Coordinates of C-alpha atoms in Angstrom, one line a residue:
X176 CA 124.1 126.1 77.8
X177 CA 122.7 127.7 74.9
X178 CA 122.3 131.2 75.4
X179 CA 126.6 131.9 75.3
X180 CA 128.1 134.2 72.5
X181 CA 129.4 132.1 69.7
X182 CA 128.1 129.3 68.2
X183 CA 131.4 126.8 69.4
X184 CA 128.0 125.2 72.5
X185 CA 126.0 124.8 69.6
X186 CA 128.4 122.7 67.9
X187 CA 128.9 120.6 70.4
X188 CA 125.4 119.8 71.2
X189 CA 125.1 119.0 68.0
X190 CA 127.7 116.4 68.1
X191 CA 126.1 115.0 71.5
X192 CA 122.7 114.8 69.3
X193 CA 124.4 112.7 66.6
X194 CA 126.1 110.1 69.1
X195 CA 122.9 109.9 71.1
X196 CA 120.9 109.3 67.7
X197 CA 123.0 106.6 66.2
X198 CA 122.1 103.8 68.6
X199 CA 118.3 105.3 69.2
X200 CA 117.5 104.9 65.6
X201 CA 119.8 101.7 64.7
X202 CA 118.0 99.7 68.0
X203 CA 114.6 101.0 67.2
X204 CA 115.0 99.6 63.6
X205 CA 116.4 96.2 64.6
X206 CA 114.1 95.9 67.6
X207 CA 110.8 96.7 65.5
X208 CA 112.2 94.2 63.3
X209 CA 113.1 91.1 65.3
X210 CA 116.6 91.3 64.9
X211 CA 117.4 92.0 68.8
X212 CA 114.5 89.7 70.3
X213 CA 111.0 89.3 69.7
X214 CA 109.4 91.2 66.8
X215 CA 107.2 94.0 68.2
X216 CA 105.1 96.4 67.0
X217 CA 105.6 100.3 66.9
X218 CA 103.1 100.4 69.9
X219 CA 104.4 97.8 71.9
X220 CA 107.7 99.7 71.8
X221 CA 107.0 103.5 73.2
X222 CA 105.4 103.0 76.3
X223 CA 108.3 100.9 77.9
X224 CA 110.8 103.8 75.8
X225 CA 108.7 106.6 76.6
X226 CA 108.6 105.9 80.5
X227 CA 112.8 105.4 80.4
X228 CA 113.0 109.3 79.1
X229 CA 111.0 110.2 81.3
X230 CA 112.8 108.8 84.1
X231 CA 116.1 109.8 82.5
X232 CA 114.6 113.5 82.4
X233 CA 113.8 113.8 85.9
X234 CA 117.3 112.3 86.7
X235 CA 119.3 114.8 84.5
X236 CA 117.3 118.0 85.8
X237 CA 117.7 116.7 89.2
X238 CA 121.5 115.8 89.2
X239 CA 122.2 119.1 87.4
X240 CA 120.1 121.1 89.6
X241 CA 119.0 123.0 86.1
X242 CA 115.1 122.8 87.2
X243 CA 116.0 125.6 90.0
X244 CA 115.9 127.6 86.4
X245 CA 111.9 127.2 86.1
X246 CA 110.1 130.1 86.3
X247 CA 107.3 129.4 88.9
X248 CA 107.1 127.1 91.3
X249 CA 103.7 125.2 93.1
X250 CA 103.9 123.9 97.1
X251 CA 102.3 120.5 97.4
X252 CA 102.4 119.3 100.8
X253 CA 106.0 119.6 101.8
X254 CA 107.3 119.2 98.2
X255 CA 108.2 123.1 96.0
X256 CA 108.1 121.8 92.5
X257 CA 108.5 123.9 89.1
X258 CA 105.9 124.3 86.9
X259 CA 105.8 125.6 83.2
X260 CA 104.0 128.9 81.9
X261 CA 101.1 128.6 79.1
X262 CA 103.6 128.7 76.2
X263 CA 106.3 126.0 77.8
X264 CA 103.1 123.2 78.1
X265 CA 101.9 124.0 75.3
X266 CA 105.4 123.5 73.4
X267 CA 106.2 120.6 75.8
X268 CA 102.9 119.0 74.4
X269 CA 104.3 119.5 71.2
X270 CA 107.5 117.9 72.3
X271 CA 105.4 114.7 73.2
X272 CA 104.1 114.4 70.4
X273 CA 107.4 114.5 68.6
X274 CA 108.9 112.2 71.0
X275 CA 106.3 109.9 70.4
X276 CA 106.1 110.0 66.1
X277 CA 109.6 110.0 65.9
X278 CA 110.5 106.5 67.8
X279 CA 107.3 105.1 65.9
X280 CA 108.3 106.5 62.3
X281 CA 111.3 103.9 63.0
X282 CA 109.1 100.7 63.2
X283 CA 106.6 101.2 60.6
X284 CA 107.4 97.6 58.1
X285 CA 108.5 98.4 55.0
X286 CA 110.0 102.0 55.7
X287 CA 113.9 103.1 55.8
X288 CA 115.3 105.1 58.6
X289 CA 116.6 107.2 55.6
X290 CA 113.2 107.3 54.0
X291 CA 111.6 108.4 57.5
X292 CA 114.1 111.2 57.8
X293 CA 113.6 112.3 54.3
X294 CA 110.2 112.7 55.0
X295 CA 110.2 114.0 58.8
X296 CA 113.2 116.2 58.1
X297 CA 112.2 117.7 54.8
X298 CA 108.9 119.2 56.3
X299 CA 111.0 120.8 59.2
X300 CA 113.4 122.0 57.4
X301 CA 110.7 123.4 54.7
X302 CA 109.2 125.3 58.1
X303 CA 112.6 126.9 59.3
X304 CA 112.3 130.1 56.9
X305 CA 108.9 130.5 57.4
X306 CA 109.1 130.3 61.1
X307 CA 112.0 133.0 60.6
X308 CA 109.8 135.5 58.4
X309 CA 107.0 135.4 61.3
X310 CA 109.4 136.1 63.8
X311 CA 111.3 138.9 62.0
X312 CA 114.7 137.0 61.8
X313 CA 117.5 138.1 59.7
X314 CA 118.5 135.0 57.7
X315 CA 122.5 135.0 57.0
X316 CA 123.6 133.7 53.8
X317 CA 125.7 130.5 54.7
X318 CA 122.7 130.1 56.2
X319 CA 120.5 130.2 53.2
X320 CA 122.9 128.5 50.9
X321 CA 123.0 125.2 53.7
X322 CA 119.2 125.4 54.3
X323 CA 118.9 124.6 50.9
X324 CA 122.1 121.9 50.7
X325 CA 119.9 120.3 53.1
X326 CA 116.8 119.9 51.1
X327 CA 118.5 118.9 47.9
X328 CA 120.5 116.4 50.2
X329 CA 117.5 114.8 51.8
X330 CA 115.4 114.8 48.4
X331 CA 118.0 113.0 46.2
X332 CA 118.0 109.9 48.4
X333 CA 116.1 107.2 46.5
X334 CA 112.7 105.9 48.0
X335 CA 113.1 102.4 47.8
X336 CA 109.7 100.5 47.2
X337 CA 108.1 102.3 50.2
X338 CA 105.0 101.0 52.2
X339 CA 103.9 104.2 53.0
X340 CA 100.4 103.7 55.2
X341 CA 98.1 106.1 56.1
X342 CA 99.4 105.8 59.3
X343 CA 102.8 106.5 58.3
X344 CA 101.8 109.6 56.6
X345 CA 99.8 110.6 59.1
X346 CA 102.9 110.0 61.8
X347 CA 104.9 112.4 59.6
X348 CA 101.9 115.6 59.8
X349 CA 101.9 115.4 63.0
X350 CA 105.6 115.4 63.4
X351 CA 106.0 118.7 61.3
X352 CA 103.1 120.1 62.6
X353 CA 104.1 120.0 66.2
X354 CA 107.9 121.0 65.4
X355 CA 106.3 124.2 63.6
X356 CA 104.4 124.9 66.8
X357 CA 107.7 124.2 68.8
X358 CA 110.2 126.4 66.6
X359 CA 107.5 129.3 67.0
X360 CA 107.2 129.1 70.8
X361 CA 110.8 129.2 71.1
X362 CA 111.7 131.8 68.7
X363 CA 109.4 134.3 70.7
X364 CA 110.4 133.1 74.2
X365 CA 113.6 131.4 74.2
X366 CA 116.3 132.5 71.4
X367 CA 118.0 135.1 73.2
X368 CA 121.4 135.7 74.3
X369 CA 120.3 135.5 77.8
X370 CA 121.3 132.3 79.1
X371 CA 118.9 132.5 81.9
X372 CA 115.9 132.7 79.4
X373 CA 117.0 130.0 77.6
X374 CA 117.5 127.5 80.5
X375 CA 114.2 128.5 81.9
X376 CA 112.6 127.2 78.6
X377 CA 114.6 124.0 78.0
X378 CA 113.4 123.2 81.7
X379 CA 109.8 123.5 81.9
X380 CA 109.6 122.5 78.4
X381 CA 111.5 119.3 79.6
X382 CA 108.7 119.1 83.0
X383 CA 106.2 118.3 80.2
X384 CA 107.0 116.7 77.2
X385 CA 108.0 113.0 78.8
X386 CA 105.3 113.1 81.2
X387 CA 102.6 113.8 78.8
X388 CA 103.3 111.6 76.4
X389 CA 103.4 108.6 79.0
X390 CA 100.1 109.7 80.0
X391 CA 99.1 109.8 76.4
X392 CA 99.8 106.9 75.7
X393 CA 98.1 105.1 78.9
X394 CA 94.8 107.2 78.3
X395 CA 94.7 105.9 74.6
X396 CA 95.7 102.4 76.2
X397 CA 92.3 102.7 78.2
X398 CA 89.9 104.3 76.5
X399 CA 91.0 103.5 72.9
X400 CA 89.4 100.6 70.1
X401 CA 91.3 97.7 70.6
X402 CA 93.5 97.8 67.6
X403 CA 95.4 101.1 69.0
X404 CA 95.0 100.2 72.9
X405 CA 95.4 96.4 72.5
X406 CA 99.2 96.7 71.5
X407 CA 99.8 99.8 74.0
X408 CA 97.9 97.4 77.0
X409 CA 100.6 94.7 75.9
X410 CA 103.5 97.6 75.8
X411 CA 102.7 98.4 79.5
X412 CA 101.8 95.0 80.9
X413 CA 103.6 92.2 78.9
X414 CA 106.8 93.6 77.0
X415 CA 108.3 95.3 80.4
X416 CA 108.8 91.1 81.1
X417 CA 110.5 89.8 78.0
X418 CA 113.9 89.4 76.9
X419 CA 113.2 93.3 74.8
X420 CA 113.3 95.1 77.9
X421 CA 117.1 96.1 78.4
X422 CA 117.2 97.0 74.4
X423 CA 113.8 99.3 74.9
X424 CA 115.6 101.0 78.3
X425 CA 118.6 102.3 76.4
X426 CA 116.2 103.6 72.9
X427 CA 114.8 105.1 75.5
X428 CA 117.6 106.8 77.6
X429 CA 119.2 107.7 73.8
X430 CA 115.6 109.3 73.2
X431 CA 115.8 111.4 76.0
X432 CA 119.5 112.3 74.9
X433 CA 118.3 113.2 71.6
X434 CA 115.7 115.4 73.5
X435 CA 118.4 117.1 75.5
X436 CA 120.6 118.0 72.8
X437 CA 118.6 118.4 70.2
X438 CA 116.7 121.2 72.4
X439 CA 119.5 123.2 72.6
X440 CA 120.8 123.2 69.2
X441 CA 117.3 124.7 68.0
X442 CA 117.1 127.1 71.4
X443 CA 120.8 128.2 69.8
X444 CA 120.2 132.4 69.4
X445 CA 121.0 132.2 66.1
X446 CA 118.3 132.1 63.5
X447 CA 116.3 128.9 62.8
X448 CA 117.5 128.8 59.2
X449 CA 120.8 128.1 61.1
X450 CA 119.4 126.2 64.1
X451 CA 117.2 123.6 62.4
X452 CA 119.6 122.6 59.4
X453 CA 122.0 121.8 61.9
X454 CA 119.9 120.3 64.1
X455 CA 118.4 117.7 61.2
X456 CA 122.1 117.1 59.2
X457 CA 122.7 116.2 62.9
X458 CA 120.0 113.4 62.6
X459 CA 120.6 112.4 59.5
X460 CA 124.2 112.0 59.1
X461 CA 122.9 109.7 62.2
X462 CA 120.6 107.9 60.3
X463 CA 123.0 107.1 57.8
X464 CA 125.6 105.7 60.0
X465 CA 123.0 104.0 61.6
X466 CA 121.4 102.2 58.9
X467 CA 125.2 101.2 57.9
X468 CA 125.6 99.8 61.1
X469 CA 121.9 97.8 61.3
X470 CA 123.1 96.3 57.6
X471 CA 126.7 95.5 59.3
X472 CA 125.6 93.7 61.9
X473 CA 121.9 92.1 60.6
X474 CA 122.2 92.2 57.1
X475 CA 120.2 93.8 54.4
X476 CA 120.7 96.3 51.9
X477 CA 123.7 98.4 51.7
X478 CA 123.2 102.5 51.1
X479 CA 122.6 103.6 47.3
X480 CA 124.7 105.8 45.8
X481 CA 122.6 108.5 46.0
X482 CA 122.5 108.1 49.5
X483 CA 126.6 108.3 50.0
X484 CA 125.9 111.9 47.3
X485 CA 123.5 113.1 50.3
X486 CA 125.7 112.4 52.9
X487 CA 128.1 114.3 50.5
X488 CA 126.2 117.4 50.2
X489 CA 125.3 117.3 54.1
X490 CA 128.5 117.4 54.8
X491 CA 129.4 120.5 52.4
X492 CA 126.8 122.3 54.2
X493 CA 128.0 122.0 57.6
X494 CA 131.3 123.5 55.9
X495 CA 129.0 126.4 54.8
X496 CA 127.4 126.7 58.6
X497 CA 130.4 126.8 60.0
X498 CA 131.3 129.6 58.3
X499 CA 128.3 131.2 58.8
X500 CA 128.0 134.5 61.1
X501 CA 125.8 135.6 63.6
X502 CA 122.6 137.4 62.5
X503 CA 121.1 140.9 62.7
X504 CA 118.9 140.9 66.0
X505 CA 115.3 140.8 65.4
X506 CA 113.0 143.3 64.4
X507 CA 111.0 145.1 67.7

């Protein structure tokens, strides 16, 4: 668990976000484009996806035992269940809606995986220093050097004739703007050496991020105009009984994997300037391999060069991170 001296957990997790992400992105994109079964739209997909992490959530904490690690608990009838604090919801709202954007920034006609991530990553990545000056954070230098590897990584891949909706855009805000929420929450609560803090966090966090987007979803699938609840309505009801339905189980189960590790590379003790560039080279090197993959196996356009140059440069900076060492503590 995060939390451990060194940085070797880190590493790892990072490596289990990247194998989880490969196939959740690569399906998503072939599924939203009727490749792997019927075409379906980007709200069609997440309820059926959505439900599987959460599911795959309550299984993980329960086979691990790891929600014992919550920090309260309520009694409801014979049943002692964990419950998060203020900041934990609040951040595992955040979470949902993260959860949610992300699968959706996949299926949006018109739009690259590597575009999505240029656009996704690059605002979270802008946020990491800032979070890190509000929270008193020493910033290392190999940290520095690959936060900014990162950016010029992401920003030298070519936008190819994008469709870019108000939709789309508006996906992307509220992507950043709940992953600058998050990265706040849990550099005041949770990025400590103190394994016990950190696990506490990654749990109650976890008790509400699935949960609340599935119920999201079905409030906006009931009380919504028809053209956002219409497709949602069909994602509950219809799509659970069509051909899609073992594809959308494992997106989902990848999501939640995604979730997992990509929690505790950011909850890592180091500073976020460290945390988060790792966390999104992670995703992207993903997104590479799994747009490589989608072209291998259904066709379509191969990577641009500038895209192999940014996979280039990602990889120099993980050769700067891992040189990288650990941080002053924070300011009282």
């Amino acid at each position: 668990m995060t939390g451990t001296k060194g940085s070797g957990a880190t590493w790892l997790f990072a490596l289990g976000y990247f194998a989880a992400y490969v196939p959740y992105s690569a399906l998503t994109k072939a599924l939203s484009s009727g490749e792997l079964g019927p075409k379906l739209q980007g709200l069609e997909v997440v309820p059926v996806t959505t439900t599987t992490s959460m599911l795959a959530m309550v299984a993980f904490l329960g086979l691990t035992g790891w929600w014992r690690a919550a920090g309260s608990f309520v009694t409801v009838g014979p049943l002692r269940l964990p419950r998060p604090s203020r900041w934990t919801f609040l951040s595992g709202l955040c979470t949902a809606a993260i959860v949610v954007t992300t699968t959706l920034a996949y299926t949006f006609e018109g739009v690259s995986i590597v575009l999505s991530m240029v656009l996704m990553r690059g605002g979270v990545l802008a946020s990491a220093p800032v979070v890190d000056a509000l929270g008193g954070r020493t910033v290392s230098r190999e940290a520095k050097i690959a936060l900014g590897l990162t950016l010029a990584a992401l920003f030298i891949s070519p936008v190819r004739d994008p469709q870019l909706t108000w939709v789309a855009l508006v996906n992307v805000v509220i992507y950043v703007a709940a992953y600058f929420f998050r990265l706040r929450a849990m550099t005041h609560l949770a990025k400590t050496e103190d394994p016990a803090v950190t696990r506490r966090y990654f749990v109650e966090e976890q008790l509400v991020a699935t949960p609340a987007a599935v119920v999201a979803l079905a409030a906006v699938a009931l009380l919504a105009p028809s053209s956002l609840s219409a497709p949602l309505t069909r994602g509950f009801l219809e799509v659970p009984f069509t051909s899609a339905l073992a594809v959308l189980v494992v997106i989902g189960l990848c999501s939640q994997g995604t979730g997992v590790f990509g929690a505790l590379v950011l909850l890592s003790p180091r500073e976020n300037s460290f945390a988060v560039p790792l966390n999104r080279i992670s995703s992207v090197v993903a997104g590479v391999g799994a747009s490589l993959l989608v072209t291998a196996l259904f066709g379509g356009e191969p990577l641009a060069a500038a895209e192999w140059w940014g996979a280039g440069v990602l990889a120099l900076a993980l050769l700067v991170l891992s040189r990288s060492k650990k941080p002053a503590p924070a300011k009282a």
